[in-house]
CSV table of C-alpha atoms in Angstrom, one decimal:
chain,number,residue,atom,x,y,z
A,136,UNK,CA,43.6,131.3,207.5
A,137,UNK,CA,44.0,128.6,204.9
A,138,UNK,CA,41.2,126.1,204.8
A,139,UNK,CA,42.0,122.8,206.4
A,140,UNK,CA,41.3,119.5,204.8
A,141,UNK,CA,39.5,117.0,206.9
A,142,UNK,CA,39.7,113.3,206.1
A,143,UNK,CA,41.8,112.2,203.2
A,144,UNK,CA,40.1,109.5,201.3
A,145,UNK,CA,42.5,107.2,199.4
A,146,UNK,CA,41.3,105.9,196.1
A,147,UNK,CA,44.7,104.2,195.8
A,148,UNK,CA,47.5,104.0,198.3
A,149,UNK,CA,51.0,104.2,196.8
A,150,UNK,CA,51.5,101.3,194.6
A,151,UNK,CA,54.8,100.2,193.0
A,152,UNK,CA,54.5,99.7,189.2
A,153,UNK,CA,56.8,99.8,186.2
A,154,UNK,CA,57.2,103.0,184.2
A,155,UNK,CA,55.3,101.6,181.2
A,156,UNK,CA,52.2,100.8,183.4
A,157,UNK,CA,51.6,104.3,184.9
A,158,UNK,CA,48.7,105.5,182.7
A,159,UNK,CA,47.1,102.1,182.6
A,160,UNK,CA,47.2,101.9,186.4
A,161,UNK,CA,45.7,105.3,186.8
A,162,UNK,CA,42.9,104.4,184.4
A,163,UNK,CA,42.3,101.3,186.4
A,164,UNK,CA,42.0,103.3,189.7
A,165,UNK,CA,39.1,105.3,188.2
A,166,UNK,CA,37.4,102.4,186.6
A,167,UNK,CA,37.4,100.5,189.9
A,168,UNK,CA,36.0,103.5,191.8
A,169,UNK,CA,33.2,104.0,189.3
A,170,UNK,CA,31.3,107.1,188.3
A,171,UNK,CA,29.0,107.4,191.3
A,172,UNK,CA,31.4,106.3,194.0
A,173,UNK,CA,32.1,103.0,195.7
A,174,UNK,CA,28.8,101.3,196.3
A,175,UNK,CA,27.1,104.7,196.6
A,176,UNK,CA,28.8,105.2,199.9
A,177,UNK,CA,30.8,108.2,198.7
A,178,UNK,CA,30.0,111.0,196.3
A,179,UNK,CA,31.4,111.0,192.8
A,180,UNK,CA,35.1,111.8,192.3
A,181,UNK,CA,36.4,114.3,189.9
A,182,UNK,CA,39.6,113.2,188.1
A,183,UNK,CA,42.5,115.5,187.3
A,184,UNK,CA,41.0,118.0,184.9
A,185,UNK,CA,42.7,121.3,185.7
A,186,UNK,CA,46.5,121.1,185.3
A,187,UNK,CA,49.6,119.0,185.8
A,188,UNK,CA,52.2,120.0,188.4
A,189,UNK,CA,55.7,118.5,188.2
A,190,UNK,CA,57.6,118.8,191.5
A,191,UNK,CA,61.3,118.3,191.6
A,192,UNK,CA,62.5,117.8,195.2
A,193,UNK,CA,66.0,118.4,196.4
A,194,UNK,CA,68.0,115.2,197.1
A,195,UNK,CA,67.4,114.5,200.8
A,196,UNK,CA,70.9,114.2,202.0
A,197,UNK,CA,72.0,117.3,200.2
A,198,UNK,CA,69.0,119.2,201.4
A,199,UNK,CA,69.5,118.2,205.0
A,200,UNK,CA,73.2,119.1,204.9
A,201,UNK,CA,72.3,122.5,203.5
A,202,UNK,CA,69.6,123.2,206.0
A,203,UNK,CA,71.9,122.3,208.9
A,204,UNK,CA,74.6,124.6,207.6
A,205,UNK,CA,77.2,121.9,206.5
A,206,UNK,CA,76.8,122.4,202.7
A,207,UNK,CA,76.7,125.6,200.7
A,208,UNK,CA,76.8,124.3,197.1
A,209,UNK,CA,74.0,123.8,194.6
A,210,UNK,CA,71.2,121.4,195.3
A,211,UNK,CA,71.7,119.2,192.3
A,212,UNK,CA,71.7,115.7,193.7
A,213,UNK,CA,75.3,115.1,192.7
A,214,UNK,CA,77.7,113.6,195.2
A,215,UNK,CA,80.6,115.9,194.4
A,216,UNK,CA,83.7,116.9,196.4
A,217,UNK,CA,81.9,119.7,198.3
A,218,UNK,CA,79.1,117.3,199.4
A,219,UNK,CA,81.7,114.6,200.3
A,220,UNK,CA,83.5,117.2,202.5
A,221,UNK,CA,80.3,118.2,204.1
A,222,UNK,CA,79.5,114.5,205.0
A,223,UNK,CA,83.0,114.1,206.4
A,224,UNK,CA,82.5,117.2,208.5
A,225,UNK,CA,79.2,115.8,209.9
A,226,UNK,CA,80.8,112.4,210.6
A,227,UNK,CA,83.8,113.9,212.4
A,228,UNK,CA,81.6,116.3,214.5
A,229,UNK,CA,79.3,113.4,215.6
A,230,UNK,CA,82.0,110.7,215.9
A,231,UNK,CA,80.6,108.6,213.1
A,232,UNK,CA,82.8,106.5,210.8
A,233,UNK,CA,84.4,108.9,208.4
A,234,UNK,CA,83.4,107.7,204.9
A,235,UNK,CA,82.4,110.9,203.1
A,236,UNK,CA,79.3,109.0,201.9
A,237,UNK,CA,75.6,109.1,203.1
A,238,UNK,CA,75.7,106.0,205.3
A,239,UNK,CA,72.5,105.0,207.0
A,240,UNK,CA,73.9,106.2,210.4
A,241,UNK,CA,74.8,109.6,208.9
A,242,UNK,CA,71.4,110.0,207.2
A,243,UNK,CA,69.6,109.0,210.4
A,244,UNK,CA,71.6,111.6,212.4
A,245,UNK,CA,70.9,114.3,209.8
A,246,UNK,CA,67.2,113.6,210.0
A,247,UNK,CA,67.2,113.7,213.8
A,248,UNK,CA,69.0,117.1,213.8
A,249,UNK,CA,66.6,118.4,211.1
A,250,UNK,CA,63.7,117.4,213.3
A,251,UNK,CA,65.1,119.3,216.3
A,252,UNK,CA,65.6,122.3,214.1
A,253,UNK,CA,62.0,122.2,212.8
A,254,UNK,CA,60.6,121.9,216.3
A,255,UNK,CA,58.6,119.0,217.6
A,256,UNK,CA,58.8,117.0,214.4
A,257,UNK,CA,55.1,116.2,214.6
A,258,UNK,CA,54.7,115.6,210.9
A,259,UNK,CA,54.9,111.9,211.4
A,260,UNK,CA,57.8,111.3,209.1
A,261,UNK,CA,60.8,112.2,211.2
A,262,UNK,CA,60.4,115.8,210.2
A,263,UNK,CA,61.5,115.2,206.7
A,264,UNK,CA,59.3,115.4,203.6
A,265,UNK,CA,61.7,113.2,201.6
A,266,UNK,CA,60.9,109.9,203.2
A,267,UNK,CA,60.2,107.8,200.1
A,268,UNK,CA,59.0,104.8,202.1
A,269,UNK,CA,56.0,106.8,203.3
A,270,UNK,CA,54.7,109.0,200.5
A,271,UNK,CA,52.3,111.6,201.6
A,272,UNK,CA,49.8,113.7,199.7
A,273,UNK,CA,50.3,116.8,201.9
A,274,UNK,CA,52.6,118.5,199.4
A,275,UNK,CA,49.5,119.3,197.4
A,276,UNK,CA,46.8,119.6,200.1
A,277,UNK,CA,46.5,123.3,199.5
A,278,UNK,CA,46.0,122.7,195.8
A,279,UNK,CA,43.8,119.6,196.0
A,280,UNK,CA,41.4,121.5,198.2
A,281,UNK,CA,40.5,123.6,195.2
A,282,UNK,CA,41.6,121.8,192.0
A,283,UNK,CA,41.6,118.2,190.8
A,284,UNK,CA,45.0,117.8,189.3
A,285,UNK,CA,47.8,115.4,188.5
A,286,UNK,CA,51.1,115.7,190.4
A,287,UNK,CA,54.3,114.1,189.2
A,288,UNK,CA,56.9,114.1,192.0
A,289,UNK,CA,60.6,113.5,191.1
A,290,UNK,CA,62.8,112.4,194.0
A,291,UNK,CA,66.6,112.3,193.2
A,292,UNK,CA,68.4,110.0,195.6
A,293,UNK,CA,72.1,109.2,196.3
A,294,UNK,CA,73.7,105.7,196.1
A,295,UNK,CA,73.9,103.1,193.4
A,296,UNK,CA,72.1,103.8,190.1
A,297,UNK,CA,69.4,101.1,190.1
A,298,UNK,CA,67.1,102.8,187.6
A,299,UNK,CA,63.9,104.7,188.3
A,300,UNK,CA,61.2,103.4,190.6
A,301,UNK,CA,57.6,104.4,190.0
A,302,UNK,CA,54.6,104.7,192.3
A,303,UNK,CA,51.0,105.8,191.6
A,304,UNK,CA,48.3,106.9,194.1
A,305,UNK,CA,45.2,109.0,194.2
A,306,UNK,CA,43.8,111.0,197.2
A,307,UNK,CA,40.6,113.0,197.8
A,308,UNK,CA,40.3,115.5,200.7
A,309,UNK,CA,36.7,115.2,202.0
A,310,UNK,CA,35.2,118.6,202.7
A,311,UNK,CA,32.6,118.8,205.4
A,312,UNK,CA,30.7,121.4,203.5
A,313,UNK,CA,30.8,119.5,200.2
A,314,UNK,CA,28.6,116.5,199.5
A,315,UNK,CA,28.3,116.3,195.7
A,316,UNK,CA,31.8,115.6,194.4
A,317,UNK,CA,35.2,114.6,195.7
A,318,UNK,CA,38.0,116.7,194.3
A,319,UNK,CA,41.0,114.3,193.8
A,320,UNK,CA,44.6,114.5,192.9
A,321,UNK,CA,46.5,111.8,191.1
A,322,UNK,CA,50.1,111.3,192.2
A,323,UNK,CA,52.9,109.8,190.2
A,324,UNK,CA,56.2,109.4,192.1
A,325,UNK,CA,59.5,108.7,190.3
A,326,UNK,CA,62.6,108.1,192.4
A,327,UNK,CA,66.2,107.4,191.3
A,328,UNK,CA,69.6,109.0,191.1
A,329,UNK,CA,69.9,112.3,189.3
A,330,UNK,CA,71.4,110.5,186.4
A,331,UNK,CA,68.6,107.9,186.3
A,332,UNK,CA,65.9,110.6,186.3
A,333,UNK,CA,67.6,112.4,183.5
A,334,UNK,CA,67.6,109.2,181.5
A,335,UNK,CA,63.8,108.9,181.7
A,336,UNK,CA,63.3,112.6,181.2
A,337,UNK,CA,62.1,112.0,177.7
A,338,UNK,CA,59.0,110.1,178.9
A,339,UNK,CA,57.9,112.6,181.6
A,340,UNK,CA,56.3,115.1,179.1
A,341,UNK,CA,54.1,112.2,177.9
A,342,UNK,CA,52.7,112.0,181.5
A,343,UNK,CA,51.5,115.6,181.4
A,344,UNK,CA,47.8,115.9,180.7
A,345,UNK,CA,47.4,117.2,177.1
A,346,UNK,CA,45.6,120.5,176.5
A,347,UNK,CA,45.8,121.6,180.2
A,348,UNK,CA,48.2,124.0,181.9
A,349,UNK,CA,51.5,122.5,183.0
A,350,UNK,CA,53.6,123.7,186.0
A,351,UNK,CA,57.1,122.8,187.1
A,352,UNK,CA,57.9,123.5,190.7
A,353,UNK,CA,61.7,123.2,190.8
A,354,UNK,CA,62.6,123.0,194.5
A,355,UNK,CA,66.3,122.4,193.9
A,356,UNK,CA,68.8,124.9,192.6
A,357,UNK,CA,67.7,126.2,189.2
A,358,UNK,CA,70.4,125.3,186.7
A,359,UNK,CA,70.1,126.5,183.1
A,360,UNK,CA,72.5,123.7,182.1
A,361,UNK,CA,70.6,120.8,183.8
A,362,UNK,CA,69.3,118.5,181.1
A,363,UNK,CA,66.2,117.5,183.0
A,364,UNK,CA,65.4,121.0,184.0
A,365,UNK,CA,65.7,122.3,180.4
A,366,UNK,CA,63.5,119.4,179.1
A,367,UNK,CA,60.7,120.1,181.6
A,368,UNK,CA,60.9,123.9,181.4
A,369,UNK,CA,60.5,123.7,177.6
A,370,UNK,CA,57.1,122.0,177.9
A,371,UNK,CA,55.6,123.8,181.0
A,372,UNK,CA,53.6,127.0,181.0
A,373,UNK,CA,55.3,128.2,184.2
A,374,UNK,CA,58.5,127.3,186.0
A,375,UNK,CA,58.1,128.0,189.8
A,376,UNK,CA,61.1,128.4,192.1
A,377,UNK,CA,61.5,129.7,195.7
A,378,UNK,CA,64.5,131.9,196.2
A,379,UNK,CA,64.3,131.8,200.0
A,380,UNK,CA,65.8,128.3,199.6
A,381,UNK,CA,68.8,129.4,197.5
A,382,UNK,CA,72.1,128.4,199.0
A,383,UNK,CA,74.0,130.9,196.8
A,384,UNK,CA,71.5,133.7,196.3
A,385,UNK,CA,73.8,135.9,194.1
A,386,UNK,CA,74.7,133.2,191.5
A,387,UNK,CA,71.3,131.6,191.7
A,388,UNK,CA,69.5,134.9,191.0
A,389,UNK,CA,71.9,135.4,188.1
A,390,UNK,CA,70.8,131.9,186.8
A,391,UNK,CA,67.2,133.1,187.0
A,392,UNK,CA,68.0,136.1,184.9
A,393,UNK,CA,69.7,133.8,182.3
A,394,UNK,CA,66.5,131.7,182.2
A,395,UNK,CA,64.4,134.8,181.6
A,396,UNK,CA,66.7,135.8,178.8
A,397,UNK,CA,66.1,132.5,177.1
A,398,UNK,CA,62.3,132.9,177.4
A,399,UNK,CA,61.5,130.6,180.3
A,400,UNK,CA,58.3,131.8,182.0
A,401,UNK,CA,59.5,132.0,185.6
A,402,UNK,CA,57.7,132.6,188.9
A,403,UNK,CA,59.3,133.0,192.3
A,404,UNK,CA,57.3,132.3,195.4
A,405,UNK,CA,59.6,134.6,197.3
A,406,UNK,CA,58.6,137.4,195.0
A,407,UNK,CA,55.0,136.8,196.0
A,408,UNK,CA,56.0,137.3,199.7
A,409,UNK,CA,56.9,140.9,198.8
A,410,UNK,CA,53.3,141.8,197.7
A,411,UNK,CA,52.3,143.5,201.0
A,412,UNK,CA,55.6,145.5,201.1
A,413,UNK,CA,55.2,146.6,197.5
A,414,UNK,CA,51.6,147.6,198.0
A,415,UNK,CA,52.3,149.6,201.2
A,416,UNK,CA,55.2,151.3,199.5
A,417,UNK,CA,53.1,152.3,196.5
A,418,UNK,CA,50.3,153.4,198.9
A,419,UNK,CA,52.7,155.6,200.8
A,420,UNK,CA,53.1,157.8,197.7
A,421,UNK,CA,49.5,157.9,196.5
A,422,UNK,CA,48.9,161.5,197.7
A,423,UNK,CA,49.8,164.0,195.0
A,424,UNK,CA,52.4,165.9,197.1
A,425,UNK,CA,54.0,162.6,198.1
A,426,UNK,CA,54.1,161.4,194.5
A,427,UNK,CA,55.9,164.5,193.5
A,428,UNK,CA,58.4,163.9,196.3
A,429,UNK,CA,59.3,160.4,195.0
A,430,UNK,CA,62.1,161.8,192.9
A,431,UNK,CA,63.7,163.1,196.1
A,432,UNK,CA,64.3,159.7,197.5
A,433,UNK,CA,68.1,159.0,197.6
A,434,UNK,CA,68.5,156.8,200.7
A,435,UNK,CA,67.1,153.3,201.0
A,436,UNK,CA,67.7,151.0,204.0
A,437,UNK,CA,66.3,147.5,204.0
A,438,UNK,CA,66.6,145.1,207.0
A,439,UNK,CA,66.1,141.4,206.6
A,440,UNK,CA,66.6,138.3,208.7
A,441,UNK,CA,70.2,137.3,208.2
A,442,UNK,CA,70.7,134.2,206.1
A,443,UNK,CA,69.4,135.0,202.6
A,444,UNK,CA,69.3,138.4,201.0
A,445,UNK,CA,67.0,137.3,198.1
A,446,UNK,CA,63.9,139.1,199.3
A,447,UNK,CA,65.8,142.3,200.0
A,448,UNK,CA,67.4,142.2,196.6
A,449,UNK,CA,64.2,141.5,194.8
A,450,UNK,CA,62.4,144.4,196.6
A,451,UNK,CA,65.3,146.8,195.8
A,452,UNK,CA,65.3,145.6,192.2
A,453,UNK,CA,61.6,146.3,192.0
A,454,UNK,CA,62.0,149.8,193.5
A,455,UNK,CA,64.9,150.7,191.3
A,456,UNK,CA,63.1,149.5,188.2
A,457,UNK,CA,60.0,151.6,189.0
A,458,UNK,CA,62.1,154.7,189.7
A,459,UNK,CA,64.4,154.0,186.8
A,460,UNK,CA,67.6,153.9,188.8
A,461,UNK,CA,70.8,152.6,187.2
A,462,UNK,CA,73.1,150.5,189.4
A,463,UNK,CA,76.7,151.7,189.5
A,464,UNK,CA,78.3,150.0,192.5
A,465,UNK,CA,77.9,147.0,194.7
A,466,UNK,CA,79.9,146.1,197.8
A,467,UNK,CA,79.4,143.5,200.6
A,468,UNK,CA,80.7,143.2,204.1
A,469,UNK,CA,80.2,140.2,206.4
A,470,UNK,CA,80.1,140.2,210.2
A,471,UNK,CA,77.5,140.3,212.9
A,472,UNK,CA,75.4,142.1,210.3
A,473,UNK,CA,75.7,141.2,206.6
A,474,UNK,CA,75.9,144.6,205.0
A,475,UNK,CA,75.4,145.2,201.2
A,476,UNK,CA,75.8,148.7,199.8
A,477,UNK,CA,74.5,149.5,196.4
A,478,UNK,CA,74.9,152.8,194.5
A,479,UNK,CA,72.5,153.9,191.8
A,480,UNK,CA,72.3,156.8,189.4
A,481,UNK,CA,68.8,158.4,189.0
A,482,UNK,CA,67.6,159.8,185.7
A,483,UNK,CA,68.5,163.4,186.8
A,484,UNK,CA,72.1,162.1,187.7
A,485,UNK,CA,71.4,162.2,191.4
A,486,UNK,CA,73.4,159.7,193.5
A,487,UNK,CA,71.1,157.2,195.3
A,488,UNK,CA,72.5,155.0,198.1
A,489,UNK,CA,70.9,151.7,199.3
A,490,UNK,CA,72.0,149.6,202.2
A,491,UNK,CA,70.7,146.0,202.8
A,492,UNK,CA,71.3,144.7,206.3
A,493,UNK,CA,71.1,141.1,207.3
A,494,UNK,CA,70.1,141.3,210.9
A,495,UNK,CA,70.8,138.3,213.2
A,496,UNK,CA,67.6,137.0,214.9
A,497,UNK,CA,67.2,134.5,217.7
A,498,UNK,CA,64.2,132.7,216.3
A,499,UNK,CA,64.7,131.9,212.6
A,500,UNK,CA,61.3,131.1,210.9
A,501,UNK,CA,60.5,128.8,208.1
A,502,UNK,CA,61.2,131.5,205.5
A,503,UNK,CA,64.9,132.4,205.5
A,504,UNK,CA,65.6,136.1,204.8
A,505,UNK,CA,62.1,137.6,205.5
A,506,UNK,CA,62.1,141.4,205.3
A,507,UNK,CA,61.7,143.2,208.7
A,508,UNK,CA,61.9,146.9,207.8
A,509,UNK,CA,62.3,149.4,205.0
A,510,UNK,CA,63.2,153.0,205.2
A,511,UNK,CA,63.0,155.5,202.3
A,512,UNK,CA,64.4,159.0,202.8
A,513,UNK,CA,66.2,161.9,201.3
A,514,UNK,CA,69.3,164.1,202.0
A,515,UNK,CA,67.0,167.0,201.0
A,516,UNK,CA,65.6,168.1,204.4
A,517,UNK,CA,62.7,169.8,202.8
A,518,UNK,CA,61.5,166.7,200.9
A,519,UNK,CA,58.4,165.1,202.3
A,520,UNK,CA,59.3,161.5,201.2
A,521,UNK,CA,60.4,159.8,204.4
A,522,UNK,CA,58.7,156.5,204.9
A,523,UNK,CA,59.2,153.6,207.3
A,524,UNK,CA,57.5,150.2,206.7
A,525,UNK,CA,58.1,147.3,209.2
A,526,UNK,CA,56.8,143.9,210.1
A,527,UNK,CA,57.1,144.5,213.9
A,528,UNK,CA,57.7,147.3,216.4
A,529,UNK,CA,61.3,146.2,216.9
A,530,UNK,CA,62.0,146.7,213.2
A,531,UNK,CA,60.6,150.3,213.3
A,532,UNK,CA,62.6,151.1,216.4
A,533,UNK,CA,65.8,150.0,214.7
A,534,UNK,CA,65.0,152.1,211.7
A,535,UNK,CA,64.4,155.2,213.8
A,536,UNK,CA,67.6,154.8,215.7
A,537,UNK,CA,69.5,154.1,212.5
A,538,UNK,CA,69.8,157.8,211.9
A,539,UNK,CA,69.6,159.8,208.7
A,540,UNK,CA,69.1,163.3,207.4
A,541,UNK,CA,65.3,163.2,207.5
A,542,UNK,CA,62.8,161.9,209.9
A,543,UNK,CA,60.2,159.5,208.5
A,544,UNK,CA,56.9,161.3,207.8
A,545,UNK,CA,54.9,158.1,207.4
A,546,UNK,CA,54.9,154.8,209.2
A,547,UNK,CA,53.3,151.6,207.8
A,548,UNK,CA,53.2,148.1,209.3
A,549,UNK,CA,53.0,144.9,207.2
A,550,UNK,CA,50.2,142.6,208.5
A,551,UNK,CA,50.8,139.0,209.6
A,552,UNK,CA,52.9,136.9,207.2
A,553,UNK,CA,51.5,133.6,208.4
A,554,UNK,CA,50.1,132.7,205.0
A,555,UNK,CA,53.5,133.0,203.3
A,556,UNK,CA,54.4,129.3,203.3
A,557,UNK,CA,55.3,127.8,200.0
A,558,UNK,CA,52.3,125.5,199.6
A,559,UNK,CA,49.8,128.4,200.2
A,560,UNK,CA,51.6,130.6,197.7
A,561,UNK,CA,51.8,127.7,195.2
A,562,UNK,CA,48.1,127.3,195.4
A,563,UNK,CA,47.7,131.0,194.3
A,564,UNK,CA,50.4,130.7,191.6
A,565,UNK,CA,48.8,127.8,189.7
A,566,UNK,CA,45.8,130.1,189.1
A,567,UNK,CA,47.9,132.0,186.6
A,568,UNK,CA,50.8,131.4,184.3
A,569,UNK,CA,53.0,133.0,181.7
A,570,UNK,CA,55.7,135.7,182.1
A,571,UNK,CA,55.7,138.3,184.9
A,572,UNK,CA,57.1,141.6,183.6
A,573,UNK,CA,57.6,143.3,187.0
A,574,UNK,CA,59.5,140.3,188.3
A,575,UNK,CA,61.6,140.0,185.2
A,576,UNK,CA,62.5,143.7,185.3
A,577,UNK,CA,63.5,143.4,188.9
A,578,UNK,CA,65.7,140.5,188.1
A,579,UNK,CA,67.3,142.5,185.3
A,580,UNK,CA,68.2,145.3,187.8
A,581,UNK,CA,69.7,142.7,190.2
A,582,UNK,CA,71.8,141.1,187.5
A,583,UNK,CA,73.2,144.5,186.4
A,584,UNK,CA,73.9,145.3,190.1
A,585,UNK,CA,75.9,142.2,190.6
A,586,UNK,CA,78.0,143.0,187.5
A,587,UNK,CA,79.0,146.4,189.0
A,588,UNK,CA,80.6,144.7,192.0
A,589,UNK,CA,84.2,145.6,192.8
């Protein structure tokens, strides 16, 4: 279980300031607090000394439309024809004035529907993490528990371009077991239209703490041509994305491959979610006779929760890159099940067939497209390479009834995935940075696969 923060001590509640006053205001916060704490009533506080994290949030209206299934375009904060059509669709469905713009009534309804989708909406901000009127430090709670850092949050908004508004604040989670030092995070929040944020993009690098690692968590659609994205990616040690949130996984994964080719050090939180699956797959072939049978695998079936095939594609890309399979065909079928069939050619010229199945589920979790089961097998009935790995009994049962030339010789079950939320994975990711060769090789296979599509 992830550690829980107790009381959050506020050194400075969110305070509106001008862009030119940010550093001076942060310095003033620490000077006011003092080295040993306020009147000795609290322990000393450690200022941001480990890294800077820049977080680019999706624009709220666009994100809500996408989450609720009205919008399938890029999360770029731009009010284009596709977003206007989505807004009109919402307004017609819920009998609101049809304007094609994010009216207060439309936004309120979207927030309400989003809250219902999320459950009880007990977060205290209408279920949305994009309420600029009530900034919250929880986005970095997992990080602040371990590392004093500076977080720069960028919030693109729709509407009139009125420039960029800035806020600063500082929070310290108070740990019951700790009495010597408060570990604090500084927060800088910048909000404005996408165009306004781009205009001030040149000053953001100056807000990064010199000499320390710098991370960019880009929660919107990664766009190699986005001016602000390119500017920030160029000065950060790691650019972090989460492909489980991609609206158009095929094109967005291709964009990631483009970024890798230009030398951007990428990390995908969704790739981290595959660790247990990768470890169990490797473990299944540790025994010498099983390792020898690896070359016999020529059938791969991967089931995932319908909605986003990114995890399934990343796992298959990893497997194919390790076994040196060359993609030669790519076909998709949509229906009750989203079926993707991919053909590979092994080094000995054997044909390898993979099937990815998006399986409809009644209860969609927070992570869209989680893997549920993997089956590796062979058309060679004498080969001892059959393996089934699943996240639940139902997944294994489906794999067994799926059929095939060879029964599974080994069953594995992935343990609970409760710690796979973005904030927990992000806390692990900021402990490392640089390029990840396995991830990049897997992306390369995926990109080649897409290009074989008929």
